[in-house]
Every structure is written in structure tokens, then in C-alpha cells.
PDB file of C-alpha atoms and ligand atoms in Angstrom:
ATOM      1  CA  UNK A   1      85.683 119.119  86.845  1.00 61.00           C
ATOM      2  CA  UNK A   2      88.256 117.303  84.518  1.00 81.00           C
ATOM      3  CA  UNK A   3      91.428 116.459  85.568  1.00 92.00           C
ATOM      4  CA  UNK A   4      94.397 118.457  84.583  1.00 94.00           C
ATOM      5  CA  UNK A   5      97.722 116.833  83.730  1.00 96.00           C
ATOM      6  CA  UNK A   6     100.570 118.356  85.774  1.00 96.00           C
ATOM      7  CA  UNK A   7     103.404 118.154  82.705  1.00 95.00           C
ATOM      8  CA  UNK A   8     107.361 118.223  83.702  1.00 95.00           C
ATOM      9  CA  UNK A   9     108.767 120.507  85.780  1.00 92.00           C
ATOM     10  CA  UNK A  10     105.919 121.035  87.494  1.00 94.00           C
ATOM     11  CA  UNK A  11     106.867 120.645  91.640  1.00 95.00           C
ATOM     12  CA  UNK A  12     104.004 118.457  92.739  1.00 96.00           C
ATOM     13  CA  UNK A  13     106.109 115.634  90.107  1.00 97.00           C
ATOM     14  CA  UNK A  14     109.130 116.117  92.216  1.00 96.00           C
ATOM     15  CA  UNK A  15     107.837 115.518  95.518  1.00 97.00           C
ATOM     16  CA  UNK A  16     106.936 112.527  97.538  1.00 98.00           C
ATOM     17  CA  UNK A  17     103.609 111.782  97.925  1.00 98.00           C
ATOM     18  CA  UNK A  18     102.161 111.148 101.269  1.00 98.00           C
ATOM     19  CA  UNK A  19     100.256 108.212 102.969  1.00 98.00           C
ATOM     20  CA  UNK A  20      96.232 107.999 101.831  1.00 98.00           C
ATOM     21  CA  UNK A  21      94.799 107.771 105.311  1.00 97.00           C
ATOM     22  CA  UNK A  22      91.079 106.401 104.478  1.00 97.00           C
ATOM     23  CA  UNK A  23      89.453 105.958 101.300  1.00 97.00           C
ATOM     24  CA  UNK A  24      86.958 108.598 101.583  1.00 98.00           C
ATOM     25  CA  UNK A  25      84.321 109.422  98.795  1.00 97.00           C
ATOM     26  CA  UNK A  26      86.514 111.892  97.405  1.00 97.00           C
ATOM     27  CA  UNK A  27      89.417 109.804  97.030  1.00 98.00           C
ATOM     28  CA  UNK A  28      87.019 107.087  95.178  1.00 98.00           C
ATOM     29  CA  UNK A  29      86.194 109.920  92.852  1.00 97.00           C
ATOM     30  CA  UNK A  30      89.352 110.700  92.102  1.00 98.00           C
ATOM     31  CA  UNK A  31      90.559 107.120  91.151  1.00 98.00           C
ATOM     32  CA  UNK A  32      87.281 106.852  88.757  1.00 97.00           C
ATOM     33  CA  UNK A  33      87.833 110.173  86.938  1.00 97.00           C
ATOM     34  CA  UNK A  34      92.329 108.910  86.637  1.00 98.00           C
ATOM     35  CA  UNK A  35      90.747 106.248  85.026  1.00 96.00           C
ATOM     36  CA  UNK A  36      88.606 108.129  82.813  1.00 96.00           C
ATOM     37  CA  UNK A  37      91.893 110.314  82.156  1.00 96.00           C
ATOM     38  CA  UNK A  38      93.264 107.271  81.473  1.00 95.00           C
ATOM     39  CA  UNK A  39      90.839 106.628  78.532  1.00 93.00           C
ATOM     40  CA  UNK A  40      90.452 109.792  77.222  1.00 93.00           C
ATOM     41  CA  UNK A  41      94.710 109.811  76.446  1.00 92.00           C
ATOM     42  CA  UNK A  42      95.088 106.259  75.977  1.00 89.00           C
ATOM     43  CA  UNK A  43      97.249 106.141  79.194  1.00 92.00           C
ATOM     44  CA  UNK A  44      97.876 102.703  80.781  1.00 95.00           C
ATOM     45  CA  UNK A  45      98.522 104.305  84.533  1.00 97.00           C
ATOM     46  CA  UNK A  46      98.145 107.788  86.221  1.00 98.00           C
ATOM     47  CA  UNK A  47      99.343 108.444  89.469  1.00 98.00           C
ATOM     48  CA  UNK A  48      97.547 111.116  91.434  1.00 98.00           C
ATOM     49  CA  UNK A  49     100.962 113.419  91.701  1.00 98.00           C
ATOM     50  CA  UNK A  50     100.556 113.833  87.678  1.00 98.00           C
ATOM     51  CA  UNK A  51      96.904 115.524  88.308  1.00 98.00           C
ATOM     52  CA  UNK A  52      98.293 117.540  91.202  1.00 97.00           C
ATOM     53  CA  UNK A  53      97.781 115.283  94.240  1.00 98.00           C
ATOM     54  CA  UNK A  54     100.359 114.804  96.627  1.00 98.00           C
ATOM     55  CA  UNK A  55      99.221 111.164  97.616  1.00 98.00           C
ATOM     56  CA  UNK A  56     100.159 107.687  97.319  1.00 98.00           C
ATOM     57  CA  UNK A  57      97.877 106.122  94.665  1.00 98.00           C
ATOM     58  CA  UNK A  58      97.984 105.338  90.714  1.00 98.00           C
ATOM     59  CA  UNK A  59      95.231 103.223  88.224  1.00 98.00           C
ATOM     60  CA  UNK A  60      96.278 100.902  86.183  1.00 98.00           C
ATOM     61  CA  UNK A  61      93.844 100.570  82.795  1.00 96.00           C
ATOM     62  CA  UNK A  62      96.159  97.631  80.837  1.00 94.00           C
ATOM     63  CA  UNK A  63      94.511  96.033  77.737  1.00 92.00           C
ATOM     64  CA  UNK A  64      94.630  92.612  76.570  1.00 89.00           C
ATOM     65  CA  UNK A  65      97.875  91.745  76.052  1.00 83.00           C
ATOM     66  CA  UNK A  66      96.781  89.792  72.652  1.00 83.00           C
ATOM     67  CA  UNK A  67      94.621  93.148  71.686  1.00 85.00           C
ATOM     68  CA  UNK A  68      96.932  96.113  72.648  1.00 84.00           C
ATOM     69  CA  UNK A  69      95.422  98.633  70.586  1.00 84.00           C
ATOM     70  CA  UNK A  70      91.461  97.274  71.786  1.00 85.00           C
ATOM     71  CA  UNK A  71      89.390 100.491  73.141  1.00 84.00           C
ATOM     72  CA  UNK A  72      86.885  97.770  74.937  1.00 88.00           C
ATOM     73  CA  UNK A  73      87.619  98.324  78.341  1.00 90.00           C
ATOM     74  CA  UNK A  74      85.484  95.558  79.214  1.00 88.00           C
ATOM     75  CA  UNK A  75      88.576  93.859  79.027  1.00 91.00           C
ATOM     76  CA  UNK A  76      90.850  95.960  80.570  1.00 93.00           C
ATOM     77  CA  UNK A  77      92.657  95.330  83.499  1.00 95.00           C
ATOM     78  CA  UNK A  78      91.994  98.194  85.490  1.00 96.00           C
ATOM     79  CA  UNK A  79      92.767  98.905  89.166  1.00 98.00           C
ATOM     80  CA  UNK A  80      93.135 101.402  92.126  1.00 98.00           C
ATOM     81  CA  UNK A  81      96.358 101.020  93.826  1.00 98.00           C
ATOM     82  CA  UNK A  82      96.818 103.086  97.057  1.00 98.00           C
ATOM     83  CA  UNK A  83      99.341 102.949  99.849  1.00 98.00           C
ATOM     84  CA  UNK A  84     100.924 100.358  97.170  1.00 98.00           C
ATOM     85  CA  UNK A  85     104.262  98.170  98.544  1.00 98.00           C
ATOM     86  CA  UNK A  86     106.651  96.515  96.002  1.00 98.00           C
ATOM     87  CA  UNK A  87     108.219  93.764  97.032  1.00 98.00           C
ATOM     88  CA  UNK A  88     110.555  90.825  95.798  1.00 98.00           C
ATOM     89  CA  UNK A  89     111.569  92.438  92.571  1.00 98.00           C
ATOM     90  CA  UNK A  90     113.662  89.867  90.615  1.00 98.00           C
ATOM     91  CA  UNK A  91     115.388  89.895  86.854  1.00 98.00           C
ATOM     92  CA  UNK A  92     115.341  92.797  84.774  1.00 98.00           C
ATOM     93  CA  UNK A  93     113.939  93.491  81.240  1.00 97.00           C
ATOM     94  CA  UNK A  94     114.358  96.797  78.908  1.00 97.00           C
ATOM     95  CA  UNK A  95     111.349  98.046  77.227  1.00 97.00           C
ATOM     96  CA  UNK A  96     110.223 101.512  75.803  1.00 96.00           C
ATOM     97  CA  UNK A  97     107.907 103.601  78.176  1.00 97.00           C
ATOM     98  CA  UNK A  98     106.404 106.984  78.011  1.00 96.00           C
ATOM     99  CA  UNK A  99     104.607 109.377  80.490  1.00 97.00           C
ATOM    100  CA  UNK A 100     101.508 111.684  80.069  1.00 96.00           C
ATOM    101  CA  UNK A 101     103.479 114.035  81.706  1.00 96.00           C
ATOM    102  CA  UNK A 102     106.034 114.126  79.304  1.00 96.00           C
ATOM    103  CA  UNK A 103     104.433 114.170  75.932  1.00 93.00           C
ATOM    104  CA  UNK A 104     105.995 113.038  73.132  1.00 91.00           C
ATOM    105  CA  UNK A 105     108.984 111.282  75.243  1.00 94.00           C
ATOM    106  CA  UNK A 106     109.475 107.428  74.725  1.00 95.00           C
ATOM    107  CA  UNK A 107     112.893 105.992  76.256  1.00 96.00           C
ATOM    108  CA  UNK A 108     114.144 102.434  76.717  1.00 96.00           C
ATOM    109  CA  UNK A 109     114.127 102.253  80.385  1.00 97.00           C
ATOM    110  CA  UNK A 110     115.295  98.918  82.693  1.00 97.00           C
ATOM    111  CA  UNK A 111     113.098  97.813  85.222  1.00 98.00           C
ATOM    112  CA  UNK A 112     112.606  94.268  87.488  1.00 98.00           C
ATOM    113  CA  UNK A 113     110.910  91.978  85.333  1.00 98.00           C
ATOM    114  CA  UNK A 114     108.791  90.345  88.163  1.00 98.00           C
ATOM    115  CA  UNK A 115     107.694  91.829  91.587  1.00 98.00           C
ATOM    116  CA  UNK A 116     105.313  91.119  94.207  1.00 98.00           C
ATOM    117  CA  UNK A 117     103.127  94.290  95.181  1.00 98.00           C
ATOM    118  CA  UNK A 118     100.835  94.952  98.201  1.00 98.00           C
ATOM    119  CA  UNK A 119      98.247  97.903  98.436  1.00 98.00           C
ATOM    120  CA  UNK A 120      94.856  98.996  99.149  1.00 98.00           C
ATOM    121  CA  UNK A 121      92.251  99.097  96.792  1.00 98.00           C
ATOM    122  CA  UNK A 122      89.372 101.263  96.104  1.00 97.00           C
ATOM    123  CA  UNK A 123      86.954  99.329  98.487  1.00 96.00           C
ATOM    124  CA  UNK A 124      89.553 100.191 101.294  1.00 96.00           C
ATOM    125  CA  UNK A 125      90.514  96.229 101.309  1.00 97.00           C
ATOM    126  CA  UNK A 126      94.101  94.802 101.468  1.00 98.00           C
ATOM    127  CA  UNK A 127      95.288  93.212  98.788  1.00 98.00           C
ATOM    128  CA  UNK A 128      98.011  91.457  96.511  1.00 98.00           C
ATOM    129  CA  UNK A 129      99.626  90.970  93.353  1.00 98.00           C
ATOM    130  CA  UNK A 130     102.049  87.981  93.342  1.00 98.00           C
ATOM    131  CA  UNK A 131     104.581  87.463  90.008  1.00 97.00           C
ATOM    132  CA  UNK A 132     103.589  90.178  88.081  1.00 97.00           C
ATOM    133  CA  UNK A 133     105.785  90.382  85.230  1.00 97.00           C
ATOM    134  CA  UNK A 134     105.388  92.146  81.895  1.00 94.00           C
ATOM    135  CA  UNK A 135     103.508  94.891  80.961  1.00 94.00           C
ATOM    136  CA  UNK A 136     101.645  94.895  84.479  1.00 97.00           C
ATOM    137  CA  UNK A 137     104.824  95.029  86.095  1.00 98.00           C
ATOM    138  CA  UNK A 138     106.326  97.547  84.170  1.00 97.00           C
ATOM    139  CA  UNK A 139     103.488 100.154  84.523  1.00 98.00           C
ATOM    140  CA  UNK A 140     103.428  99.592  88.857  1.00 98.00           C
ATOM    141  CA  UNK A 141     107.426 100.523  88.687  1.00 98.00           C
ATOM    142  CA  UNK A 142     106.620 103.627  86.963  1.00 98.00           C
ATOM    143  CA  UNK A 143     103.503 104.477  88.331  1.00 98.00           C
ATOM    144  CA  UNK A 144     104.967 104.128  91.893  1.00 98.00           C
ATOM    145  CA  UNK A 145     108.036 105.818  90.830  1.00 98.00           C
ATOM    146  CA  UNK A 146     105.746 109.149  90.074  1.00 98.00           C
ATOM    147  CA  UNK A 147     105.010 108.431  94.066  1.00 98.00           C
ATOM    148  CA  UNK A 148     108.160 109.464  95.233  1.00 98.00           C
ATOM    149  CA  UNK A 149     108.867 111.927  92.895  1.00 98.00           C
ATOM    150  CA  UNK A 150     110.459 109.818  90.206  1.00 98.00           C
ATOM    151  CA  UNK A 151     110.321 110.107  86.346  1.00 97.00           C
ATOM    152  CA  UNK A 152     111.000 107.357  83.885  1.00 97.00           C
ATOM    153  CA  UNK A 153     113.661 109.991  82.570  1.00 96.00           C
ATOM    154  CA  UNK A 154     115.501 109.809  85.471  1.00 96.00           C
ATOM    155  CA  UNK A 155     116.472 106.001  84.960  1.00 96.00           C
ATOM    156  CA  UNK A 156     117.966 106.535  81.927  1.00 96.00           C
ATOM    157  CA  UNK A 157     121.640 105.798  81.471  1.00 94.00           C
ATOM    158  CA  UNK A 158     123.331 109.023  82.797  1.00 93.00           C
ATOM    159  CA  UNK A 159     124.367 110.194  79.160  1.00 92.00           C
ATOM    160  CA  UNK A 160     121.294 109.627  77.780  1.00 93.00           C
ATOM    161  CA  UNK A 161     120.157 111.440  80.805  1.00 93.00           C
ATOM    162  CA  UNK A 162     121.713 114.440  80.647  1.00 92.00           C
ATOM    163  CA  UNK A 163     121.147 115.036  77.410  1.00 91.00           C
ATOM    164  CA  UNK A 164     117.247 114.570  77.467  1.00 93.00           C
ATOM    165  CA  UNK A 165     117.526 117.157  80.334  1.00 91.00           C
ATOM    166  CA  UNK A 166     118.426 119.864  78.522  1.00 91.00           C
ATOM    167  CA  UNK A 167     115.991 119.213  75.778  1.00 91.00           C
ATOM    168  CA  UNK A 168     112.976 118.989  78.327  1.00 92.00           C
ATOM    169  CA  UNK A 169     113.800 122.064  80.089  1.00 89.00           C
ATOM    170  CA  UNK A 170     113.908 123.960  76.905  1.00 89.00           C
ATOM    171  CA  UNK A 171     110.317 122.395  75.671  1.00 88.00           C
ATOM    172  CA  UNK A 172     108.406 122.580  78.876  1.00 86.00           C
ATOM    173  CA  UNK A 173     109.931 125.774  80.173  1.00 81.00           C
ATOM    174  CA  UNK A 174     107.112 128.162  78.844  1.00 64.00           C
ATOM    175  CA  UNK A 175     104.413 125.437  79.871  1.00 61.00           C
ATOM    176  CA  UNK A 176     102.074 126.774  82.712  1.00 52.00           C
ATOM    177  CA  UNK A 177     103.586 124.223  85.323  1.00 49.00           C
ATOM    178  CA  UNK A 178     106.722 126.322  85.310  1.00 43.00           C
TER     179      UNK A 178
HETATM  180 ZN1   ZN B 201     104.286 108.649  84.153  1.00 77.57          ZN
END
């Protein structure tokens, strides 16, 4: 069954996702067909809230940072991130972002430029990310965000803000999620 991307102003966005307690089959499943998702919209993260889970875990599928636009995902860095823990953000760095959830929507945004992050990964083993800076820690602030109910929208300067609102009630008011 193919995943179905929850688009804003759809509920399950705005709420915070709860602890994964064991990584069953079914939750290994669901990580390989994000990723697929992933592929198939050239997304670089999904977090399960944006295909109508409730639960803490995103993928990452990052390409090459010397071969942005490559489609061989042999050399992708790709990842299952559950229970995930940032820690030891430090600087910050502006760059554009956009959200599969809100189509057509790219936005400056400010985020840490380096953090430290702790999770679980598919093969239910603890592990961690120390330093990661750029686009890899750009895409585990936003994919976490989407975790506790966040959108990139929201940490937008408050003008900038405010305005966007309006537009993206307007556009996604007739969408199914509403
Ligand atoms: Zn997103």
C-alpha cells in the first residue's frame, strides 16, 4: 500500500508524536517504504507524522554533497532515525528548506549549524551522530521538528510568518486533510 502524504493542516502534523516502543516488523516496513517515498518525490527526510503516524521516527536519504542532483542512491546517505535526541546544538546558519507537506513552499529558515544527535536505528541498536553540520544537520532539525508537531513555517520571522499563514490556509483549505 503506498504511502500517503498528510499535506498542511492536516492534525496528525500538529501533534506530538509518541515514543516507538520496539522496532517491530511493521515499523521496519514503514521506514523502507519513507524511504522509497523519499525517492519517488525527491525528498531528503520524511518523518512518519507526514504519512499519518503519530511516532517518533524520520529517514534521512541525503545525496552527495558534490552530486546534489545524483539519483544513485548507492551513494546516498540514508538512515532510520527513531526515538532520535538532539543534543549540543551550536552556531547558526540560514538556508532555504521546503517540506513535502507543503508543496511548493521554500523559506529561508535559521537553524544550529552543528548538533550532536542520539537515536535508534532500524536494527533496534543505539547509536550516534557527533558534529553534524550542513545539510545533514539541517534535515534532523526539521525532520525532528515534524516530531513534535513543528513546521519549518513556523520558524519563520513572525512577519514573514503571518503572512505565509494566510496564504496556506487559503491553498490547502479544500485539500482532503482538512
Ligand atoms: Zn517537512
Amino acid at each position: 500500500m503506498a504511502l500517503e502524504i498528510r499535506k498542511y493542516g492536516a492534525e496528525v502534523l500538529r501533534k506530538k508524536a509518541q515514543d516507538v516502543k520496539e522496532v517491530t516488523l511493521d515499523i521496519k516496513k514503514l521506514a523502507e517504504e519513507m524511504i522509497e517515498k523519499c525517492h519517488q518525490d525527491y525528498g531528503v527526510g520524511l518523518a512518519a507524522p507526514q504519512v499519518g503516524k503519530s511516532i517518533r521516527l524520520f529517514v534521512l536519504s541525503l545525496p552527495p554533497e558534490d552530486d546534489m542532483e545524483s539519483s544513485d542512491y548507492e551513494k546516498f546517505f540514508e538512515e532510520v532515525f527513531i526515538n532520535p535526541i538532539i543534543k549540543n546544538k551550536k552556531g547558526k546558519e540560514k538556508n532555504e528548506e521546503g517540506c513535502l507537506s507543503i508543496p511548493g513552499v521554500y523559506e529561508m529558515v535559521e537553524r544550529s549549524k552543528y548538533l550532536d544527535i542520539e537515536y535508534t536505528d532500524i536494527n533496534g541498536e543505539k547509536k550516534e551522530i557527533k558534529n553534524a553540520a550542513g545539510l545533514l544537520a539541517r534535515a534532523i532539525q526539521h525532520e525532528n521538528d515534524h516530531l513534535d508537531g513543528i513546521l519549518f513555517v513556523d520558524r519563520l520571522p513572525m512577519m514573514k510568518k503571518e503572512f505565509l499563514k494566510k496564504k496556506l490556509i487559503k491553498r490547502f483549505r479544500n485539500s482532503e486533510d482538512f
